[in-house]
Amino acid sequence: MLSATSRLHVPIWAGLGGLVASGAMLHPDLGSPLTAVKLALVLALTLNGLQAGLLGRRLAAAADRPIRRRMLVWGGATALVSQVCWWGAVAIGFLNGNG
């Protein structure tokens, strides 16, 4: 699992970079509450990605032992936050683009 997910780091960070760059080129209305929420989601996504790297290193260090419940909960929370942030940012982008 760890080797498979480690290959995804570059495309994920490239996607985040693309999200930020394309959002900046669209000249967002920084006074809009939806834009503020989207910016907060992108910041949360970035911070979540950084802590996911730490989680990955800890899981790799414990690869020869059973995974503890705390690490499983941490991994699940990381995935949940990631999905909420990605889909929330996409939905807000759609709403702002069609509003």
Short mmCIF file of N, CA, C and O in Angstrom, two decimals, residues 3-94:
data_model
loop_
_atom_site.label_atom_id
_atom_site.label_comp_id
_atom_site.label_asym_id
_atom_site.label_seq_id
_atom_site.Cartn_x
_atom_site.Cartn_y
_atom_site.Cartn_z
N SER A 3 3.97 1.67 -1.05
CA SER A 3 4.69 1.91 -2.30
C SER A 3 3.73 2.42 -3.37
O SER A 3 4.10 3.26 -4.19
N ALA A 4 2.50 1.93 -3.36
CA ALA A 4 1.52 2.40 -4.35
C ALA A 4 1.15 3.85 -4.11
O ALA A 4 1.08 4.65 -5.05
N THR A 5 0.92 4.22 -2.87
CA THR A 5 0.53 5.60 -2.58
C THR A 5 1.69 6.57 -2.72
O THR A 5 1.49 7.73 -3.04
N SER A 6 2.90 6.10 -2.49
CA SER A 6 4.05 7.02 -2.62
C SER A 6 4.23 7.49 -4.06
O SER A 6 4.70 8.61 -4.29
N ARG A 7 3.80 6.69 -5.02
CA ARG A 7 3.89 7.10 -6.43
C ARG A 7 2.88 8.19 -6.77
O ARG A 7 2.99 8.84 -7.81
N LEU A 8 1.90 8.39 -5.94
CA LEU A 8 0.86 9.37 -6.21
C LEU A 8 1.21 10.78 -5.72
O LEU A 8 0.51 11.73 -6.05
N HIS A 9 2.28 10.91 -4.96
CA HIS A 9 2.62 12.22 -4.40
C HIS A 9 2.83 13.27 -5.48
O HIS A 9 2.29 14.37 -5.38
N VAL A 10 3.58 12.97 -6.50
CA VAL A 10 3.86 13.96 -7.55
C VAL A 10 2.58 14.38 -8.27
O VAL A 10 2.32 15.59 -8.39
N PRO A 11 1.74 13.45 -8.74
CA PRO A 11 0.50 13.91 -9.40
C PRO A 11 -0.43 14.69 -8.47
O PRO A 11 -1.09 15.63 -8.89
N ILE A 12 -0.47 14.30 -7.20
CA ILE A 12 -1.34 15.02 -6.26
C ILE A 12 -0.85 16.44 -6.07
O ILE A 12 -1.63 17.40 -6.13
N TRP A 13 0.45 16.62 -5.83
CA TRP A 13 0.99 17.97 -5.64
C TRP A 13 0.89 18.77 -6.94
O TRP A 13 0.65 19.98 -6.91
N ALA A 14 1.04 18.11 -8.09
CA ALA A 14 0.87 18.81 -9.37
C ALA A 14 -0.59 19.26 -9.53
O ALA A 14 -0.85 20.38 -10.01
N GLY A 15 -1.52 18.42 -9.13
CA GLY A 15 -2.93 18.79 -9.18
C GLY A 15 -3.24 19.96 -8.28
O GLY A 15 -3.99 20.88 -8.65
N LEU A 16 -2.67 19.97 -7.09
CA LEU A 16 -2.87 21.09 -6.18
C LEU A 16 -2.27 22.36 -6.76
O LEU A 16 -2.89 23.43 -6.73
N GLY A 17 -1.08 22.24 -7.34
CA GLY A 17 -0.46 23.41 -7.98
C GLY A 17 -1.32 23.92 -9.13
O GLY A 17 -1.49 25.13 -9.31
N GLY A 18 -1.87 22.99 -9.91
CA GLY A 18 -2.76 23.38 -11.00
C GLY A 18 -4.02 24.06 -10.50
O GLY A 18 -4.50 25.03 -11.10
N LEU A 19 -4.56 23.56 -9.40
CA LEU A 19 -5.75 24.16 -8.79
C LEU A 19 -5.46 25.60 -8.38
O LEU A 19 -6.24 26.51 -8.66
N VAL A 20 -4.33 25.81 -7.73
CA VAL A 20 -3.97 27.15 -7.28
C VAL A 20 -3.69 28.07 -8.47
O VAL A 20 -4.18 29.20 -8.53
N ALA A 21 -2.91 27.58 -9.45
CA ALA A 21 -2.55 28.42 -10.61
C ALA A 21 -3.78 28.78 -11.44
O ALA A 21 -3.95 29.95 -11.81
N SER A 22 -4.63 27.80 -11.71
CA SER A 22 -5.82 28.10 -12.52
C SER A 22 -6.76 29.02 -11.76
O SER A 22 -7.37 29.92 -12.35
N GLY A 23 -6.86 28.83 -10.47
CA GLY A 23 -7.71 29.72 -9.67
C GLY A 23 -7.20 31.15 -9.67
O GLY A 23 -7.97 32.10 -9.75
N ALA A 24 -5.89 31.31 -9.61
CA ALA A 24 -5.31 32.66 -9.63
C ALA A 24 -5.52 33.33 -10.99
O ALA A 24 -5.77 34.54 -11.06
N MET A 25 -5.43 32.56 -12.07
CA MET A 25 -5.60 33.12 -13.41
C MET A 25 -7.04 33.53 -13.70
O MET A 25 -7.30 34.34 -14.58
N LEU A 26 -7.97 32.97 -12.95
CA LEU A 26 -9.38 33.32 -13.15
C LEU A 26 -9.77 34.60 -12.43
O LEU A 26 -10.93 35.01 -12.49
N HIS A 27 -8.82 35.23 -11.77
CA HIS A 27 -9.05 36.50 -11.05
C HIS A 27 -10.28 36.40 -10.14
O HIS A 27 -11.31 37.02 -10.39
N PRO A 28 -10.17 35.60 -9.08
CA PRO A 28 -11.33 35.38 -8.21
C PRO A 28 -11.74 36.66 -7.48
O PRO A 28 -10.92 37.55 -7.23
N ASP A 29 -13.00 36.73 -7.15
CA ASP A 29 -13.53 37.84 -6.35
C ASP A 29 -13.19 37.56 -4.89
O ASP A 29 -13.86 36.78 -4.22
N LEU A 30 -12.13 38.20 -4.40
CA LEU A 30 -11.66 37.93 -3.05
C LEU A 30 -12.62 38.45 -1.97
O LEU A 30 -12.48 38.12 -0.80
N GLY A 31 -13.60 39.24 -2.38
CA GLY A 31 -14.60 39.71 -1.43
C GLY A 31 -15.78 38.76 -1.26
O GLY A 31 -16.61 38.93 -0.38
N SER A 32 -15.84 37.74 -2.11
CA SER A 32 -16.94 36.78 -2.06
C SER A 32 -16.73 35.79 -0.92
O SER A 32 -15.65 35.23 -0.76
N PRO A 33 -17.78 35.55 -0.14
CA PRO A 33 -17.67 34.55 0.94
C PRO A 33 -17.34 33.14 0.40
O PRO A 33 -16.58 32.41 1.04
N LEU A 34 -17.89 32.78 -0.76
CA LEU A 34 -17.59 31.46 -1.33
C LEU A 34 -16.11 31.34 -1.70
O LEU A 34 -15.49 30.29 -1.51
N THR A 35 -15.54 32.43 -2.22
CA THR A 35 -14.12 32.41 -2.56
C THR A 35 -13.27 32.26 -1.30
O THR A 35 -12.29 31.53 -1.30
N ALA A 36 -13.67 32.92 -0.23
CA ALA A 36 -12.94 32.80 1.04
C ALA A 36 -12.99 31.36 1.54
O ALA A 36 -11.99 30.83 2.02
N VAL A 37 -14.15 30.72 1.42
CA VAL A 37 -14.27 29.32 1.84
C VAL A 37 -13.39 28.44 0.97
O VAL A 37 -12.69 27.55 1.46
N LYS A 38 -13.38 28.70 -0.35
CA LYS A 38 -12.55 27.91 -1.25
C LYS A 38 -11.07 28.07 -0.91
O LYS A 38 -10.32 27.09 -0.89
N LEU A 39 -10.64 29.29 -0.62
CA LEU A 39 -9.25 29.51 -0.23
C LEU A 39 -8.91 28.76 1.05
O LEU A 39 -7.83 28.19 1.18
N ALA A 40 -9.85 28.76 2.00
CA ALA A 40 -9.63 28.02 3.25
C ALA A 40 -9.54 26.52 2.98
O ALA A 40 -8.71 25.82 3.57
N LEU A 41 -10.37 26.02 2.06
CA LEU A 41 -10.30 24.59 1.71
C LEU A 41 -8.97 24.24 1.06
O LEU A 41 -8.40 23.19 1.35
N VAL A 42 -8.47 25.11 0.18
CA VAL A 42 -7.19 24.84 -0.47
C VAL A 42 -6.06 24.89 0.55
O VAL A 42 -5.14 24.06 0.52
N LEU A 43 -6.12 25.82 1.50
CA LEU A 43 -5.11 25.86 2.57
C LEU A 43 -5.19 24.60 3.42
O LEU A 43 -4.15 23.98 3.72
N ALA A 44 -6.39 24.19 3.78
CA ALA A 44 -6.55 22.96 4.57
C ALA A 44 -6.04 21.75 3.80
O ALA A 44 -5.39 20.86 4.37
N LEU A 45 -6.30 21.72 2.49
CA LEU A 45 -5.82 20.63 1.65
C LEU A 45 -4.29 20.58 1.64
O LEU A 45 -3.69 19.50 1.74
N THR A 46 -3.67 21.73 1.54
CA THR A 46 -2.21 21.79 1.55
C THR A 46 -1.64 21.30 2.87
O THR A 46 -0.71 20.47 2.89
N LEU A 47 -2.18 21.80 3.97
CA LEU A 47 -1.70 21.36 5.29
C LEU A 47 -1.96 19.88 5.50
O LEU A 47 -1.12 19.17 6.08
N ASN A 48 -3.11 19.40 5.02
CA ASN A 48 -3.42 17.98 5.13
C ASN A 48 -2.41 17.15 4.34
O ASN A 48 -1.99 16.08 4.78
N GLY A 49 -2.02 17.64 3.18
CA GLY A 49 -1.02 16.93 2.37
C GLY A 49 0.32 16.85 3.07
O GLY A 49 1.01 15.82 3.01
N LEU A 50 0.70 17.93 3.74
CA LEU A 50 1.97 17.91 4.47
C LEU A 50 1.94 16.90 5.61
O LEU A 50 2.88 16.13 5.80
N GLN A 51 0.84 16.89 6.37
CA GLN A 51 0.78 15.93 7.48
C GLN A 51 0.60 14.51 6.96
O GLN A 51 1.00 13.56 7.61
N ALA A 52 0.04 14.34 5.77
CA ALA A 52 -0.08 13.00 5.17
C ALA A 52 1.31 12.44 4.88
O ALA A 52 1.52 11.22 4.98
N GLY A 53 2.25 13.31 4.52
CA GLY A 53 3.62 12.86 4.32
C GLY A 53 4.22 12.31 5.60
O GLY A 53 4.90 11.27 5.60
N LEU A 54 3.95 12.99 6.70
CA LEU A 54 4.41 12.51 8.01
C LEU A 54 3.76 11.17 8.34
O LEU A 54 4.43 10.25 8.81
N LEU A 55 2.47 11.05 8.09
CA LEU A 55 1.78 9.79 8.33
C LEU A 55 2.41 8.67 7.50
O LEU A 55 2.64 7.57 8.01
N GLY A 56 2.71 8.94 6.25
CA GLY A 56 3.33 7.94 5.39
C GLY A 56 4.68 7.49 5.91
O GLY A 56 5.00 6.29 5.89
N ARG A 57 5.48 8.43 6.40
CA ARG A 57 6.78 8.07 6.97
C ARG A 57 6.62 7.22 8.22
O ARG A 57 7.35 6.25 8.43
N ARG A 58 5.65 7.55 9.05
CA ARG A 58 5.42 6.76 10.27
C ARG A 58 4.92 5.37 9.94
O ARG A 58 5.29 4.39 10.58
N LEU A 59 4.06 5.27 8.95
CA LEU A 59 3.58 3.95 8.54
C LEU A 59 4.72 3.11 7.95
O LEU A 59 4.81 1.91 8.21
N ALA A 60 5.58 3.75 7.18
CA ALA A 60 6.72 3.02 6.60
C ALA A 60 7.67 2.54 7.70
O ALA A 60 8.21 1.43 7.62
N ALA A 61 7.86 3.36 8.73
CA ALA A 61 8.75 2.98 9.82
C ALA A 61 8.18 1.81 10.63
O ALA A 61 8.93 1.05 11.24
N ALA A 62 6.86 1.68 10.62
CA ALA A 62 6.22 0.61 11.39
C ALA A 62 5.74 -0.52 10.49
O ALA A 62 4.84 -1.28 10.85
N ALA A 63 6.33 -0.65 9.31
CA ALA A 63 5.85 -1.62 8.32
C ALA A 63 5.96 -3.07 8.80
O ALA A 63 5.21 -3.93 8.33
N ASP A 64 6.85 -3.36 9.72
CA ASP A 64 7.03 -4.74 10.18
C ASP A 64 6.13 -5.08 11.38
O ASP A 64 6.20 -6.19 11.89
N ARG A 65 5.30 -4.14 11.79
CA ARG A 65 4.40 -4.35 12.93
C ARG A 65 2.95 -4.15 12.49
O ARG A 65 2.69 -3.47 11.50
N PRO A 66 2.01 -4.71 13.24
CA PRO A 66 0.59 -4.44 12.93
C PRO A 66 0.29 -2.95 13.08
O PRO A 66 0.86 -2.27 13.95
N ILE A 67 -0.59 -2.45 12.24
CA ILE A 67 -0.95 -1.03 12.29
C ILE A 67 -1.88 -0.80 13.47
O ILE A 67 -2.88 -1.51 13.64
N ARG A 68 -1.54 0.19 14.27
CA ARG A 68 -2.35 0.51 15.44
C ARG A 68 -3.63 1.23 15.02
O ARG A 68 -3.68 1.89 13.99
N ARG A 69 -4.63 1.11 15.87
CA ARG A 69 -5.91 1.77 15.61
C ARG A 69 -5.74 3.28 15.42
O ARG A 69 -6.36 3.88 14.55
N ARG A 70 -4.88 3.89 16.20
CA ARG A 70 -4.65 5.34 16.09
C ARG A 70 -4.17 5.72 14.70
O ARG A 70 -4.60 6.72 14.13
N MET A 71 -3.27 4.91 14.13
CA MET A 71 -2.77 5.18 12.79
C MET A 71 -3.87 4.99 11.75
O MET A 71 -3.93 5.74 10.77
N LEU A 72 -4.73 3.99 11.94
CA LEU A 72 -5.84 3.78 11.02
C LEU A 72 -6.82 4.95 11.05
O LEU A 72 -7.28 5.41 10.00
N VAL A 73 -7.10 5.43 12.25
CA VAL A 73 -8.00 6.58 12.38
C VAL A 73 -7.35 7.81 11.74
O VAL A 73 -8.02 8.57 11.03
N TRP A 74 -6.06 8.00 11.96
CA TRP A 74 -5.33 9.12 11.37
C TRP A 74 -5.41 9.04 9.84
O TRP A 74 -5.68 10.03 9.16
N GLY A 75 -5.19 7.86 9.30
CA GLY A 75 -5.26 7.68 7.85
C GLY A 75 -6.66 7.94 7.31
O GLY A 75 -6.83 8.58 6.27
N GLY A 76 -7.66 7.45 8.00
CA GLY A 76 -9.05 7.69 7.59
C GLY A 76 -9.42 9.16 7.63
O GLY A 76 -10.07 9.68 6.72
N ALA A 77 -8.99 9.84 8.71
CA ALA A 77 -9.27 11.28 8.82
C ALA A 77 -8.54 12.06 7.73
O ALA A 77 -9.10 13.01 7.16
N THR A 78 -7.33 11.65 7.41
CA THR A 78 -6.56 12.29 6.35
C THR A 78 -7.29 12.16 5.01
O THR A 78 -7.42 13.14 4.26
N ALA A 79 -7.77 10.98 4.72
CA ALA A 79 -8.50 10.75 3.47
C ALA A 79 -9.81 11.54 3.44
O ALA A 79 -10.15 12.13 2.41
N LEU A 80 -10.51 11.59 4.55
CA LEU A 80 -11.77 12.33 4.62
C LEU A 80 -11.55 13.82 4.40
O LEU A 80 -12.25 14.45 3.60
N VAL A 81 -10.56 14.38 5.09
CA VAL A 81 -10.26 15.81 4.93
C VAL A 81 -9.88 16.10 3.48
O VAL A 81 -10.32 17.09 2.89
N SER A 82 -9.07 15.23 2.89
CA SER A 82 -8.66 15.42 1.51
C SER A 82 -9.86 15.46 0.57
O SER A 82 -9.98 16.35 -0.28
N GLN A 83 -10.76 14.51 0.70
CA GLN A 83 -11.94 14.45 -0.17
C GLN A 83 -12.85 15.65 0.02
O GLN A 83 -13.35 16.24 -0.95
N VAL A 84 -13.09 16.04 1.27
CA VAL A 84 -13.95 17.19 1.55
C VAL A 84 -13.35 18.46 0.93
O VAL A 84 -14.06 19.25 0.30
N CYS A 85 -12.05 18.62 1.08
CA CYS A 85 -11.40 19.82 0.54
C CYS A 85 -11.40 19.83 -0.99
O CYS A 85 -11.73 20.86 -1.60
N TRP A 86 -11.03 18.73 -1.63
CA TRP A 86 -11.02 18.67 -3.10
C TRP A 86 -12.40 18.91 -3.66
O TRP A 86 -12.60 19.77 -4.53
N TRP A 87 -13.40 18.15 -3.21
CA TRP A 87 -14.74 18.27 -3.77
C TRP A 87 -15.39 19.59 -3.39
O TRP A 87 -16.16 20.15 -4.19
N GLY A 88 -15.10 20.08 -2.20
CA GLY A 88 -15.62 21.39 -1.81
C GLY A 88 -15.08 22.50 -2.70
O GLY A 88 -15.83 23.38 -3.16
N ALA A 89 -13.79 22.46 -2.99
CA ALA A 89 -13.19 23.47 -3.86
C ALA A 89 -13.75 23.37 -5.28
O ALA A 89 -14.02 24.38 -5.92
N VAL A 90 -13.93 22.15 -5.77
CA VAL A 90 -14.50 21.96 -7.11
C VAL A 90 -15.93 22.48 -7.15
O VAL A 90 -16.33 23.18 -8.10
N ALA A 91 -16.73 22.15 -6.15
CA ALA A 91 -18.13 22.60 -6.12
C ALA A 91 -18.22 24.11 -6.06
O ALA A 91 -19.04 24.73 -6.77
N ILE A 92 -17.39 24.74 -5.24
CA ILE A 92 -17.42 26.20 -5.15
C ILE A 92 -16.96 26.82 -6.47
O ILE A 92 -17.54 27.81 -6.94
N GLY A 93 -15.96 26.24 -7.10
CA GLY A 93 -15.54 26.72 -8.41
C GLY A 93 -16.66 26.64 -9.42
O GLY A 93 -16.87 27.56 -10.22
N PHE A 94 -17.41 25.55 -9.39
CA PHE A 94 -18.55 25.39 -10.30
C PHE A 94 -19.62 26.43 -10.01
O PHE A 94 -20.15 27.06 -10.92
#
